[in-house]
Coordinates of C-alpha atoms and ligand atoms in Angstrom, one line a residue:
X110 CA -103.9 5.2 69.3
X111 CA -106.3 2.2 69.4
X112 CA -106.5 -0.6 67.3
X113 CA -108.4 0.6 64.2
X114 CA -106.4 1.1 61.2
X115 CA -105.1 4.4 60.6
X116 CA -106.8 6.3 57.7
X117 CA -105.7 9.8 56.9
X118 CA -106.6 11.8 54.2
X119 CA -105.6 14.8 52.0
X120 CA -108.9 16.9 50.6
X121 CA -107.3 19.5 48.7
X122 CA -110.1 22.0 46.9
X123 CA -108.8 22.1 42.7
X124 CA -108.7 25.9 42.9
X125 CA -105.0 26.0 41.9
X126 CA -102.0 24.1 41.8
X127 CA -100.2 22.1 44.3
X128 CA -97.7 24.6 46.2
X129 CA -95.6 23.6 48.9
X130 CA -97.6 24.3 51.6
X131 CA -99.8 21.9 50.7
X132 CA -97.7 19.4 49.4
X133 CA -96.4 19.9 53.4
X134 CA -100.1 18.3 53.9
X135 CA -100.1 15.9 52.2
X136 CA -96.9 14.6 52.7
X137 CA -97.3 14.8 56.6
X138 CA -100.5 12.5 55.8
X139 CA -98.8 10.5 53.8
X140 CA -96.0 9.4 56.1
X141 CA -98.1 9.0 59.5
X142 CA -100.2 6.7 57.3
X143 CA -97.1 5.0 56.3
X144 CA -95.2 4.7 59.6
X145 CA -98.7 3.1 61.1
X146 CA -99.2 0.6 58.0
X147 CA -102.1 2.7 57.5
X148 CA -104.3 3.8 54.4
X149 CA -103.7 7.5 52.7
X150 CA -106.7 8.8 51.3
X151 CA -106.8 11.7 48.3
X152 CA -110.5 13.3 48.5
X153 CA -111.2 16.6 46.1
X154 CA -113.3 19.2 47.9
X155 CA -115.0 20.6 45.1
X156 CA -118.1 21.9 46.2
X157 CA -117.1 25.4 45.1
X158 CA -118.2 24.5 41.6
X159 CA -117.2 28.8 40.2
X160 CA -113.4 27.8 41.7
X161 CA -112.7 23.9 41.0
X162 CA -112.0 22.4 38.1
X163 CA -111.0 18.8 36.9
X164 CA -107.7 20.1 35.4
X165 CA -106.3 21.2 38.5
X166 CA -107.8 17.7 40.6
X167 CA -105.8 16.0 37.7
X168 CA -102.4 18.4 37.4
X169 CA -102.9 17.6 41.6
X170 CA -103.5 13.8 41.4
X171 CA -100.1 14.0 39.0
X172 CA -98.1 15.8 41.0
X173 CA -99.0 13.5 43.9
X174 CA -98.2 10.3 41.7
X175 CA -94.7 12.0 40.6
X176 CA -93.5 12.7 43.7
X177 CA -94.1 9.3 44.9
X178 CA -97.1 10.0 47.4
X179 CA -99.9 7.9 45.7
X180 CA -102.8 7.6 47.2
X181 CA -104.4 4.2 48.4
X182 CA -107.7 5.1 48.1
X183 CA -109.2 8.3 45.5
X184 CA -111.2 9.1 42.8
X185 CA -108.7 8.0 40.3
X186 CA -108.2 4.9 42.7
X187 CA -110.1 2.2 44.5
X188 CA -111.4 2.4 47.8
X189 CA -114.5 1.4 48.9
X190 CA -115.5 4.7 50.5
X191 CA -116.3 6.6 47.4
X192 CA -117.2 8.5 45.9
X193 CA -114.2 10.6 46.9
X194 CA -115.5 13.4 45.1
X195 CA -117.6 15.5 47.2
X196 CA -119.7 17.2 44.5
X197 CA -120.8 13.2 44.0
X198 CA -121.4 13.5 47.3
X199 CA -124.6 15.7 47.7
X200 CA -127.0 13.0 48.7
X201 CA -125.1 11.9 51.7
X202 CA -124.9 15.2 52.8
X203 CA -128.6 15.9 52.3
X204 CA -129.4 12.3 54.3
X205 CA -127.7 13.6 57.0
X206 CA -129.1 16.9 57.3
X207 CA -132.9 15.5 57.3
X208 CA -131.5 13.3 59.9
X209 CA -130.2 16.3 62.0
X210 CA -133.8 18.4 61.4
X211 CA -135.5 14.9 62.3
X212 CA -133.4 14.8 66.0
X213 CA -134.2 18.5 65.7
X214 CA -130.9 19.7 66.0
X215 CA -131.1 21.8 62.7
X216 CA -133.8 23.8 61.1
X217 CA -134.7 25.5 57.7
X218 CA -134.3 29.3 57.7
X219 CA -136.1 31.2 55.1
X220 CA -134.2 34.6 56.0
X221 CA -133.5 36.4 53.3
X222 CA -129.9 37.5 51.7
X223 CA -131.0 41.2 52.7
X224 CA -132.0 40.7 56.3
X225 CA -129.1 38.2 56.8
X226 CA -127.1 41.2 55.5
X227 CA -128.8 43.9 57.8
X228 CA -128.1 41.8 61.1
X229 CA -124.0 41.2 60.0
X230 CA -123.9 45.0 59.3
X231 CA -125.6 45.9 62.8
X232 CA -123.2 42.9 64.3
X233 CA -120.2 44.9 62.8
X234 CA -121.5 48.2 63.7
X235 CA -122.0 47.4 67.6
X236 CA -118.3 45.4 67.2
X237 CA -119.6 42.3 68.0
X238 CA -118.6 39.2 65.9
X239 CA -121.1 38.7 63.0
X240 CA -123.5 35.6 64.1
X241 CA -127.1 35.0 63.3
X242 CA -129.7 35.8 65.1
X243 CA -132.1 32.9 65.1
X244 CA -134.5 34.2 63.8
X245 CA -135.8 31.1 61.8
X246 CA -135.2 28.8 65.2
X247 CA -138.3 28.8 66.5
X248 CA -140.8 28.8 63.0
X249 CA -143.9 27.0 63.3
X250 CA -144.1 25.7 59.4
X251 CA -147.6 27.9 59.5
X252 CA -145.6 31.1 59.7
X253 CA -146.5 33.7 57.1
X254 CA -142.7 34.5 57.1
X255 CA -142.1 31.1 55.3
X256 CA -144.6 31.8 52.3
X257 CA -143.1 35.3 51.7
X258 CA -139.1 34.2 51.8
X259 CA -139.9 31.5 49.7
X260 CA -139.7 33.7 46.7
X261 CA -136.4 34.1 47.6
X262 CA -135.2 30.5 46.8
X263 CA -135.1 27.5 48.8
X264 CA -134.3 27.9 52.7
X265 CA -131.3 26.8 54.1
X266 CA -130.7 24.4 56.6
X267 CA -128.8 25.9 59.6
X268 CA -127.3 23.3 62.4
X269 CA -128.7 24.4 66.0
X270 CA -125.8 25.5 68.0
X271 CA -126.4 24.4 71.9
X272 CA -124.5 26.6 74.2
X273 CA -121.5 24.7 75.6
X274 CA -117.7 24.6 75.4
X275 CA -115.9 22.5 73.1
X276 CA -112.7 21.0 74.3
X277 CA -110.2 18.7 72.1
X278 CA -107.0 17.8 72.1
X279 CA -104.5 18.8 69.3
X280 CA -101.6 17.2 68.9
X281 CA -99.6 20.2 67.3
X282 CA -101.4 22.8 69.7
X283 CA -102.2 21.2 73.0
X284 CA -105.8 21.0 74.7
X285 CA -108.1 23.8 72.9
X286 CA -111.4 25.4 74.2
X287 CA -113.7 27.2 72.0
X288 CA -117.3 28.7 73.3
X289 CA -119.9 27.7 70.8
X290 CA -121.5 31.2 71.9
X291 CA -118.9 32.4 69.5
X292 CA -121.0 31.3 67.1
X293 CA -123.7 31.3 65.4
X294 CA -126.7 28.9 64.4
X295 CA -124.5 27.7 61.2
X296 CA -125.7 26.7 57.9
X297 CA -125.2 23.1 56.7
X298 CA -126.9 23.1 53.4
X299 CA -127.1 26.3 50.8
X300 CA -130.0 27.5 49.4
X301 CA -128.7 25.7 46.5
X302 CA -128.8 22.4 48.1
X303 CA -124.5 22.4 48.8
X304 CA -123.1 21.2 51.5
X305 CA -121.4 24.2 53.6
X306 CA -117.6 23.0 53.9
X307 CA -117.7 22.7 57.3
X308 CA -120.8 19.6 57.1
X309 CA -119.2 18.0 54.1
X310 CA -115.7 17.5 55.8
X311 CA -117.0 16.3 58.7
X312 CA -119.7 14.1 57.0
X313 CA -116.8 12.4 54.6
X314 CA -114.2 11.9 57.4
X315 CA -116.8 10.6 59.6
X316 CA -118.2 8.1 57.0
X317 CA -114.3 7.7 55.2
X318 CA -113.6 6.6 58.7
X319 CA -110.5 9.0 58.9
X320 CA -108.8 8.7 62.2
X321 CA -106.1 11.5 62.0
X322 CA -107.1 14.9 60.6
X323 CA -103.9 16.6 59.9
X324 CA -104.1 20.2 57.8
X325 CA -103.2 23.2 58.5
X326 CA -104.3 25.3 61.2
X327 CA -106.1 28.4 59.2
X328 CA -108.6 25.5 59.3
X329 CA -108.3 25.7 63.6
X330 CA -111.6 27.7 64.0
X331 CA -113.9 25.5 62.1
X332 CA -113.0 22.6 64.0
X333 CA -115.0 23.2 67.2
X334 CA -118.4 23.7 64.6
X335 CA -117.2 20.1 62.9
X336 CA -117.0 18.4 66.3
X337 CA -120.6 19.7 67.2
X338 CA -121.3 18.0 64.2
X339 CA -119.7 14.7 64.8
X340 CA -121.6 14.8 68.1
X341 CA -124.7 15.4 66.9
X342 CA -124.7 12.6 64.5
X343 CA -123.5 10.5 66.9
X344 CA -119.7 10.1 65.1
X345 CA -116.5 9.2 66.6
X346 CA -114.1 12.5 66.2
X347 CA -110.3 11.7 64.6
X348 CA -107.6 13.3 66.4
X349 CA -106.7 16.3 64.8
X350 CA -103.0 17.9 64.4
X351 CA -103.3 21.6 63.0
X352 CA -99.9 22.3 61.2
X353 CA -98.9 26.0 61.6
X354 CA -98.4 28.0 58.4
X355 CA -95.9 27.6 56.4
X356 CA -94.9 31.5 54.7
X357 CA -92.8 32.1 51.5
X358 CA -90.0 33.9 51.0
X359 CA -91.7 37.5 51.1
X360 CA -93.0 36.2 54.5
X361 CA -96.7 35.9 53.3
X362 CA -98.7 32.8 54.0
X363 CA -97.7 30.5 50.9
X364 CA -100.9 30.4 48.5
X365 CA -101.6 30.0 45.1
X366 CA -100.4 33.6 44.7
X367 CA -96.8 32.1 44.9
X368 CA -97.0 30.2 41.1
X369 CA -93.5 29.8 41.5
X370 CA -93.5 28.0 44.0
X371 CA -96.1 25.5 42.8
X372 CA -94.7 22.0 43.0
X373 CA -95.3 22.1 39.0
X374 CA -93.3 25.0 38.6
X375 CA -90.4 24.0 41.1
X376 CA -89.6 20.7 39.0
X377 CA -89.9 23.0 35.8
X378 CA -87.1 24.6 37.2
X379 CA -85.0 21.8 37.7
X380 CA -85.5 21.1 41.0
X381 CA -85.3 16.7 41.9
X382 CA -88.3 15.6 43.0
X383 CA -86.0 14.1 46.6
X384 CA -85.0 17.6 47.3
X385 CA -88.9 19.3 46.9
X386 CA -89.8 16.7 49.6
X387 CA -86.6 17.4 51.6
X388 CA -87.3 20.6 52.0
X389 CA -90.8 20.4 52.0
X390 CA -90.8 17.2 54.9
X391 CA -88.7 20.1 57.1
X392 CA -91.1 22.8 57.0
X393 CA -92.6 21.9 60.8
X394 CA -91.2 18.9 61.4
X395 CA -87.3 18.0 62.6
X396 CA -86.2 14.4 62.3
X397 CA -84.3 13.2 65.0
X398 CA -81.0 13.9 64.8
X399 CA -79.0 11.2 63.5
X400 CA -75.6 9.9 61.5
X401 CA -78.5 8.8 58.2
X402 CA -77.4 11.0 55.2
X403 CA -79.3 14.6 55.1
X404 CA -81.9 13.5 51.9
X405 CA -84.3 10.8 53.1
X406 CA -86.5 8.8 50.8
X407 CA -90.0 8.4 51.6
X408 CA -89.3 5.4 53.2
X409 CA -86.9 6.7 55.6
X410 CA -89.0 9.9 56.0
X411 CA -91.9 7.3 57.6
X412 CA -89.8 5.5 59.7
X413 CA -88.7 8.8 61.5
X414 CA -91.6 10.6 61.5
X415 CA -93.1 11.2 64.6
X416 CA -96.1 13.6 64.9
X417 CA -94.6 14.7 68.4
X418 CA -92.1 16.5 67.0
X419 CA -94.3 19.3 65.0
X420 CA -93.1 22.5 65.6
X421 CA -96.4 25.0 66.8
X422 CA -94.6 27.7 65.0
X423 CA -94.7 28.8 61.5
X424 CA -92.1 27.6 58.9
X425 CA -90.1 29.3 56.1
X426 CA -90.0 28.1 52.4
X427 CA -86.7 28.7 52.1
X428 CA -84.8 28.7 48.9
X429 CA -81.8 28.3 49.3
X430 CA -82.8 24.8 51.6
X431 CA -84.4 23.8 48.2
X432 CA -81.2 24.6 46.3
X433 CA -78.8 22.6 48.8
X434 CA -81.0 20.0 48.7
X435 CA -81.0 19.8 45.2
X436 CA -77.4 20.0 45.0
X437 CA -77.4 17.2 47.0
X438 CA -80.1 15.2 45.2
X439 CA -77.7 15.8 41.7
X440 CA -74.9 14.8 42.6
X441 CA -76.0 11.5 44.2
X442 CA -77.0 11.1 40.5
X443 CA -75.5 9.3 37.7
X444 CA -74.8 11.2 34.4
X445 CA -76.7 8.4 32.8
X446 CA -79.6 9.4 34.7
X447 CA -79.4 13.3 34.9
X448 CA -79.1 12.5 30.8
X449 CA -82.7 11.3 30.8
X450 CA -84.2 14.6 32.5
X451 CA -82.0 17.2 30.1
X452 CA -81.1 17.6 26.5
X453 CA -77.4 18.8 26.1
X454 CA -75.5 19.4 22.9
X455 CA -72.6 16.9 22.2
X456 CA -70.6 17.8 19.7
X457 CA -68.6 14.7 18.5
X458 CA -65.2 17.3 18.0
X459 CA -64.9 18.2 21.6
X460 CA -62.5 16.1 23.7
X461 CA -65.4 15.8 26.1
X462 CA -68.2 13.4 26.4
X463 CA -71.9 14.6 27.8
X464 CA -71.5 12.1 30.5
X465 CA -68.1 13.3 31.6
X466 CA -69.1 16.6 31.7
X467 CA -71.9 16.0 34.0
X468 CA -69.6 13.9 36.2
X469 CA -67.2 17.0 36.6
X470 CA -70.2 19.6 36.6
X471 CA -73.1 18.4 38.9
X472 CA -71.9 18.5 42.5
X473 CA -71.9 22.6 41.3
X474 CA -75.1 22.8 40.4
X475 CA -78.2 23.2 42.2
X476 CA -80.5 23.2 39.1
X477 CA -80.9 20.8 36.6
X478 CA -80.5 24.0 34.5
X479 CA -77.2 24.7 35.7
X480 CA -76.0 21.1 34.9
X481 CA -77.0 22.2 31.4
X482 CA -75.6 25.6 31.6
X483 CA -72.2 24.5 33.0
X484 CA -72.1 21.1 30.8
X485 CA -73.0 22.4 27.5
X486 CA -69.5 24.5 27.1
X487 CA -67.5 21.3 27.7
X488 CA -69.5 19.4 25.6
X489 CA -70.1 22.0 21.9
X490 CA -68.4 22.4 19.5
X491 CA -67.8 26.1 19.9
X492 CA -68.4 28.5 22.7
X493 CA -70.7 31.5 22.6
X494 CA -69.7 34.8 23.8
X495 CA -71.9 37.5 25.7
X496 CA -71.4 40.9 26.0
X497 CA -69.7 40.3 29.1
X498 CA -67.4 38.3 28.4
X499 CA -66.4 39.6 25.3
X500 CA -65.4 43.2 26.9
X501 CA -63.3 40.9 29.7
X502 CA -61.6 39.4 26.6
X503 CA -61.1 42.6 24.8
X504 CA -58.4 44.4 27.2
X505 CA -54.7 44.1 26.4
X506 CA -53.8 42.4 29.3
X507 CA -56.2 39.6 28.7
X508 CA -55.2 39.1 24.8
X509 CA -51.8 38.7 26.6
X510 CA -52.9 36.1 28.5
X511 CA -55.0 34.2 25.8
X512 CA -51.8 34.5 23.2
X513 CA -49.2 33.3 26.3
X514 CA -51.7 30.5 26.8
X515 CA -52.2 29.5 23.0
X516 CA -48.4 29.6 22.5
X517 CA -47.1 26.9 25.9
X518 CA -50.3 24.6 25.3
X519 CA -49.4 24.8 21.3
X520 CA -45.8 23.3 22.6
X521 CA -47.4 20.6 24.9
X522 CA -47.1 17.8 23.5
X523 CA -49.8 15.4 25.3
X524 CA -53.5 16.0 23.7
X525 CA -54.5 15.8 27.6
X526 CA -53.2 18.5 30.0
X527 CA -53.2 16.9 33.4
X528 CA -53.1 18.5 36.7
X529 CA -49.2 19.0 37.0
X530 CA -49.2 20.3 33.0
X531 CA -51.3 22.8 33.9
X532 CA -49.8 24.2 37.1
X533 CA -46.5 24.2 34.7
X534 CA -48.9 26.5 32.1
X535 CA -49.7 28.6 34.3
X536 CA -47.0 29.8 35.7
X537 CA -45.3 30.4 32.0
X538 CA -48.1 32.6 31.7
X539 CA -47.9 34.4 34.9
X540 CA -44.5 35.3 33.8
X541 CA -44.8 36.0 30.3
X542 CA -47.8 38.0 30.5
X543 CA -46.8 39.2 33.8
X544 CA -50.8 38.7 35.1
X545 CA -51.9 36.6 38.0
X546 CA -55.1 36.1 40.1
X547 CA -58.6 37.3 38.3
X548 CA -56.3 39.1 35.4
X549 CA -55.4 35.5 34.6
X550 CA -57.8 32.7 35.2
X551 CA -60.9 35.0 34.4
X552 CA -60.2 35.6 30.9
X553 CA -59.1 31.9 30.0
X554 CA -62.1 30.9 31.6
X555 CA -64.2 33.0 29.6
X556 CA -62.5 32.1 26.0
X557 CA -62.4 28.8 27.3
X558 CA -66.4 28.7 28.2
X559 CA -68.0 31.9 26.9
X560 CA -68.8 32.2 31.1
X561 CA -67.6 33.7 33.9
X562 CA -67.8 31.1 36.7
X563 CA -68.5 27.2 36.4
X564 CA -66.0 24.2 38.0
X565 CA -62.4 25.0 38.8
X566 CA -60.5 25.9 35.6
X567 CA -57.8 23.0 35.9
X568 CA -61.0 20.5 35.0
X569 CA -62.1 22.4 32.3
X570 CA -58.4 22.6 30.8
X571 CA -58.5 18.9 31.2
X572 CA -61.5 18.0 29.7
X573 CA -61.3 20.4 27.2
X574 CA -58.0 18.9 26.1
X575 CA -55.4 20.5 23.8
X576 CA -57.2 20.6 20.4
X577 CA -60.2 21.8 21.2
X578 CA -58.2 24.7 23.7
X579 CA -56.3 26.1 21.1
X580 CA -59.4 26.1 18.5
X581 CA -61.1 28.2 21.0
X582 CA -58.2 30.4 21.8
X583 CA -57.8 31.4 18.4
X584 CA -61.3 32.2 18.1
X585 CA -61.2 34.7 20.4
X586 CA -58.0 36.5 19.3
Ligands
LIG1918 N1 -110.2 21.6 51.3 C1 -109.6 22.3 52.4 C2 -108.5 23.1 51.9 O1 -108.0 23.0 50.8 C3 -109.0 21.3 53.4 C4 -110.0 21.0 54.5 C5 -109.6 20.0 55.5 O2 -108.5 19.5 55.4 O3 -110.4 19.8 56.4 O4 -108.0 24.0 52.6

């Protein structure tokens, strides 16, 4: 590994919000830097000026901050590598491109959109892999071809291929080899003066001084063109790990297409910010087994992880990971705590507090939703019934049931029905309205909650207590 400090980066474009794949990026980034006492680096890759936009390198930059991974260095940080911006970036990229035409190693081609059109169509038509031609390789700067493209716009600047093969080392992948004949004389610099993506990356992690590249691997091809860059500029390469895909639930590469799945969107549904990077830490990466509980913080994550142990194959965004994970991440919580990320009713008439009801609710739940959904009946005043409850509550057997009920808890005379005073309830019922299994508890559950499921009926009796019970029951009779 050396000596030099670690730097690694994650250069998201702000095309969209920050979706799990990735956050998978940046998190991996995150930790290597972390485990190596190394810097993390946030650069925005915004050269696509149609497709970016500062709301989405600001929502990104907050999501980042929320879930704990703040950057080091960035444009809303310090760093003395900036700007980290790379439409502030132009001029270096420029610089280096004079410098690469100067060591003739790149030249200005003056084709025009229409030839460089023709030659991809007769590429595709002969099934050969569209490349250009080099055409402009070899211009003397007399050539009558320059003064008649020039109406065109500006040339580009295209970096001069030399024939070779391009071996690396990835650490997810193994040793790679690439042919640059594959390729093409590439352009570096737009007609409009913007850097291609392929020069800018290589130009900022060169100068950033980024020694790990990790991202994912749809970004494999370009990195034989970027280390043709490095060498011609004379540029240490980073090691590179390329992390497979990761593919949501309707097995399709996770993108921007998958809004719900944005990391915005997944806390707007409830889910704790410890299990998002729980699952998300596990999509190509296995932490040694061990006896440490299943949710890591990020501080744990970083002591375990080990870039060895990425899997070359793709991984699964799998929701109902998220879910257990979240289950576990709510339950480790206080009601106290839960209480300052939801709003639920309390009603001061009930027997039951907001905080006990999240106590006796939450290792249920897998949502923060569904702490409010399952809390809120313990905790209001009165219950609301739907359609589907109320026809479960409307056959004779169950008005049995709710009347048997009313009547034995009317003679209790403890305002708290404990565990044992229950079992002794239920089995008046079970003889006096001769029902028993879902014919029994599913109709007191639903008087009792307006729902049809939620935590084991003896708690709810419990909490409820023997007031507020027979309130309800009447209600519904
Ligand atoms: N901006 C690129 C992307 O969003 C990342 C490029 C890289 O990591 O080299 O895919």
């Amino acid at each position: 590994m050396g000596t030099a400090r670690i730097r690694t980066r994650f250069s998201p474009s702000p095309t969209g919000d920050l979706h799990a794949g990735g956050l998978r990026t940046a998190l991996f980034n995150y930790l290597f830097a972390r485990a190596h006492n190394g810097t993390f680096i946030l650069r925005i890759e915004d050269t696509d000026t149609t497709r970016s936009t500062i709301e989405y390198e600001e929502r990104i930059t907050e999501d980042l901050i929320k879930l704990g991974l703040v950057p080091d260095e960035g444009p809303a940080f310090s760093g003395r590598y900036g700007p980290y911006r790379q439409s502030e970036r132009t001029e270096l990229y420029t610089a280096h491109a004079l410098e690469l035409i100067e060591k003739g190693l790149a030249y200005r081609c003056y084709c025009t959109a229409q030839r460089l059109e023709e030659i991809k169509s007769a590429d595709i038509k002969a099934g050969r892999p569209p490349r250009y031609d080099g055409r402009c390789d070899a211009l003397d700067e007399s050539s009558t071809l320059i003064k008649e493209s020039t109406e065109d716009g500006p040339p580009v600047i295209r970096f001069r291929v030399p024939k070779k093969s391009i071996r690396f080392h990835d650490s997810v992948h193994g040793e790679m080899s690439f042919e640059s004949s594959a390729f093409g004389d590439f352009v570096i610099i737009g007609s409009d003066g913007i850097a291609s993506y392929n020069f800018a990356v290589t130009i900022d992690d060169a100068l950033m001084e980024i020694t790990h590249v990790m991202r994912g691997d749809d970004h494999l091809p370009n990195t034989p063109r970027q280390l043709l860059i490095y060498e011609a500029l004379g540029f240490k390469p980073p090691e590179f790990s390329h992390l497979p895909l990761v593919l949501a639930p309707d097995k399709n590469p996770l993108s921007k297409r998958h809004s719900h799945l944005s990391v915005r969107a997944l806390r707007e549904n409830g889910y704790l910010n410890s299990a998002i990077l729980n699952t998300t830490a596990r999509l190509g990466w296995s932490p040694k087994t061990d006896n440490s509980a299943p949710l890591m913080d990020l501080e744990e994550m970083a002591k375990k992880f080990d870039a060895k142990r990425l899997s070359k194959s793709p991984s699964l965004f799998d929701p109902a990971h998220l879910g257990a994970f979240n289950r576990l991440a709510i339950t480790a919580l206080e009601p106290a705590e839960i209480l300052k990320m939801v709003t639920i009713e309390e009603d001061s008439v009930t027997a039951c507090s907001t905080t006990e009801a999240i106590e006796a609710v939450k290792q249920n739940c897998s949502t923060l939703q569904e702490v409010v959904e399952l809390a809120t009946p313990l905790t209001t005043a009165s219950v609301v019934q739907t359609e589907e409850t109320t026809e479960i509550l409307s056959s004779e057997s169950a008005k049995g049931v709710i009347r048997s009920l009313l009547d034995t808890v009317g003679r209790s005379s403890e305002p708290i029905i404990g565990a044992s005073r229950y079992k002794e309830i239920i089995e008046v019922i079970k003889r006096d309205a001769g029902a028993k299994g879902r014919k029994l508890f599913m109709p007191i559950r639903c008087a009792l909650t307006g729902r049809t499921d939620g935590i084991e009926l003896e708690k709810i009796v419990q909490l409820l207590g023997k007031e507020t019970i027979i309130k309800r029951l009447n209600k519904v009779l």
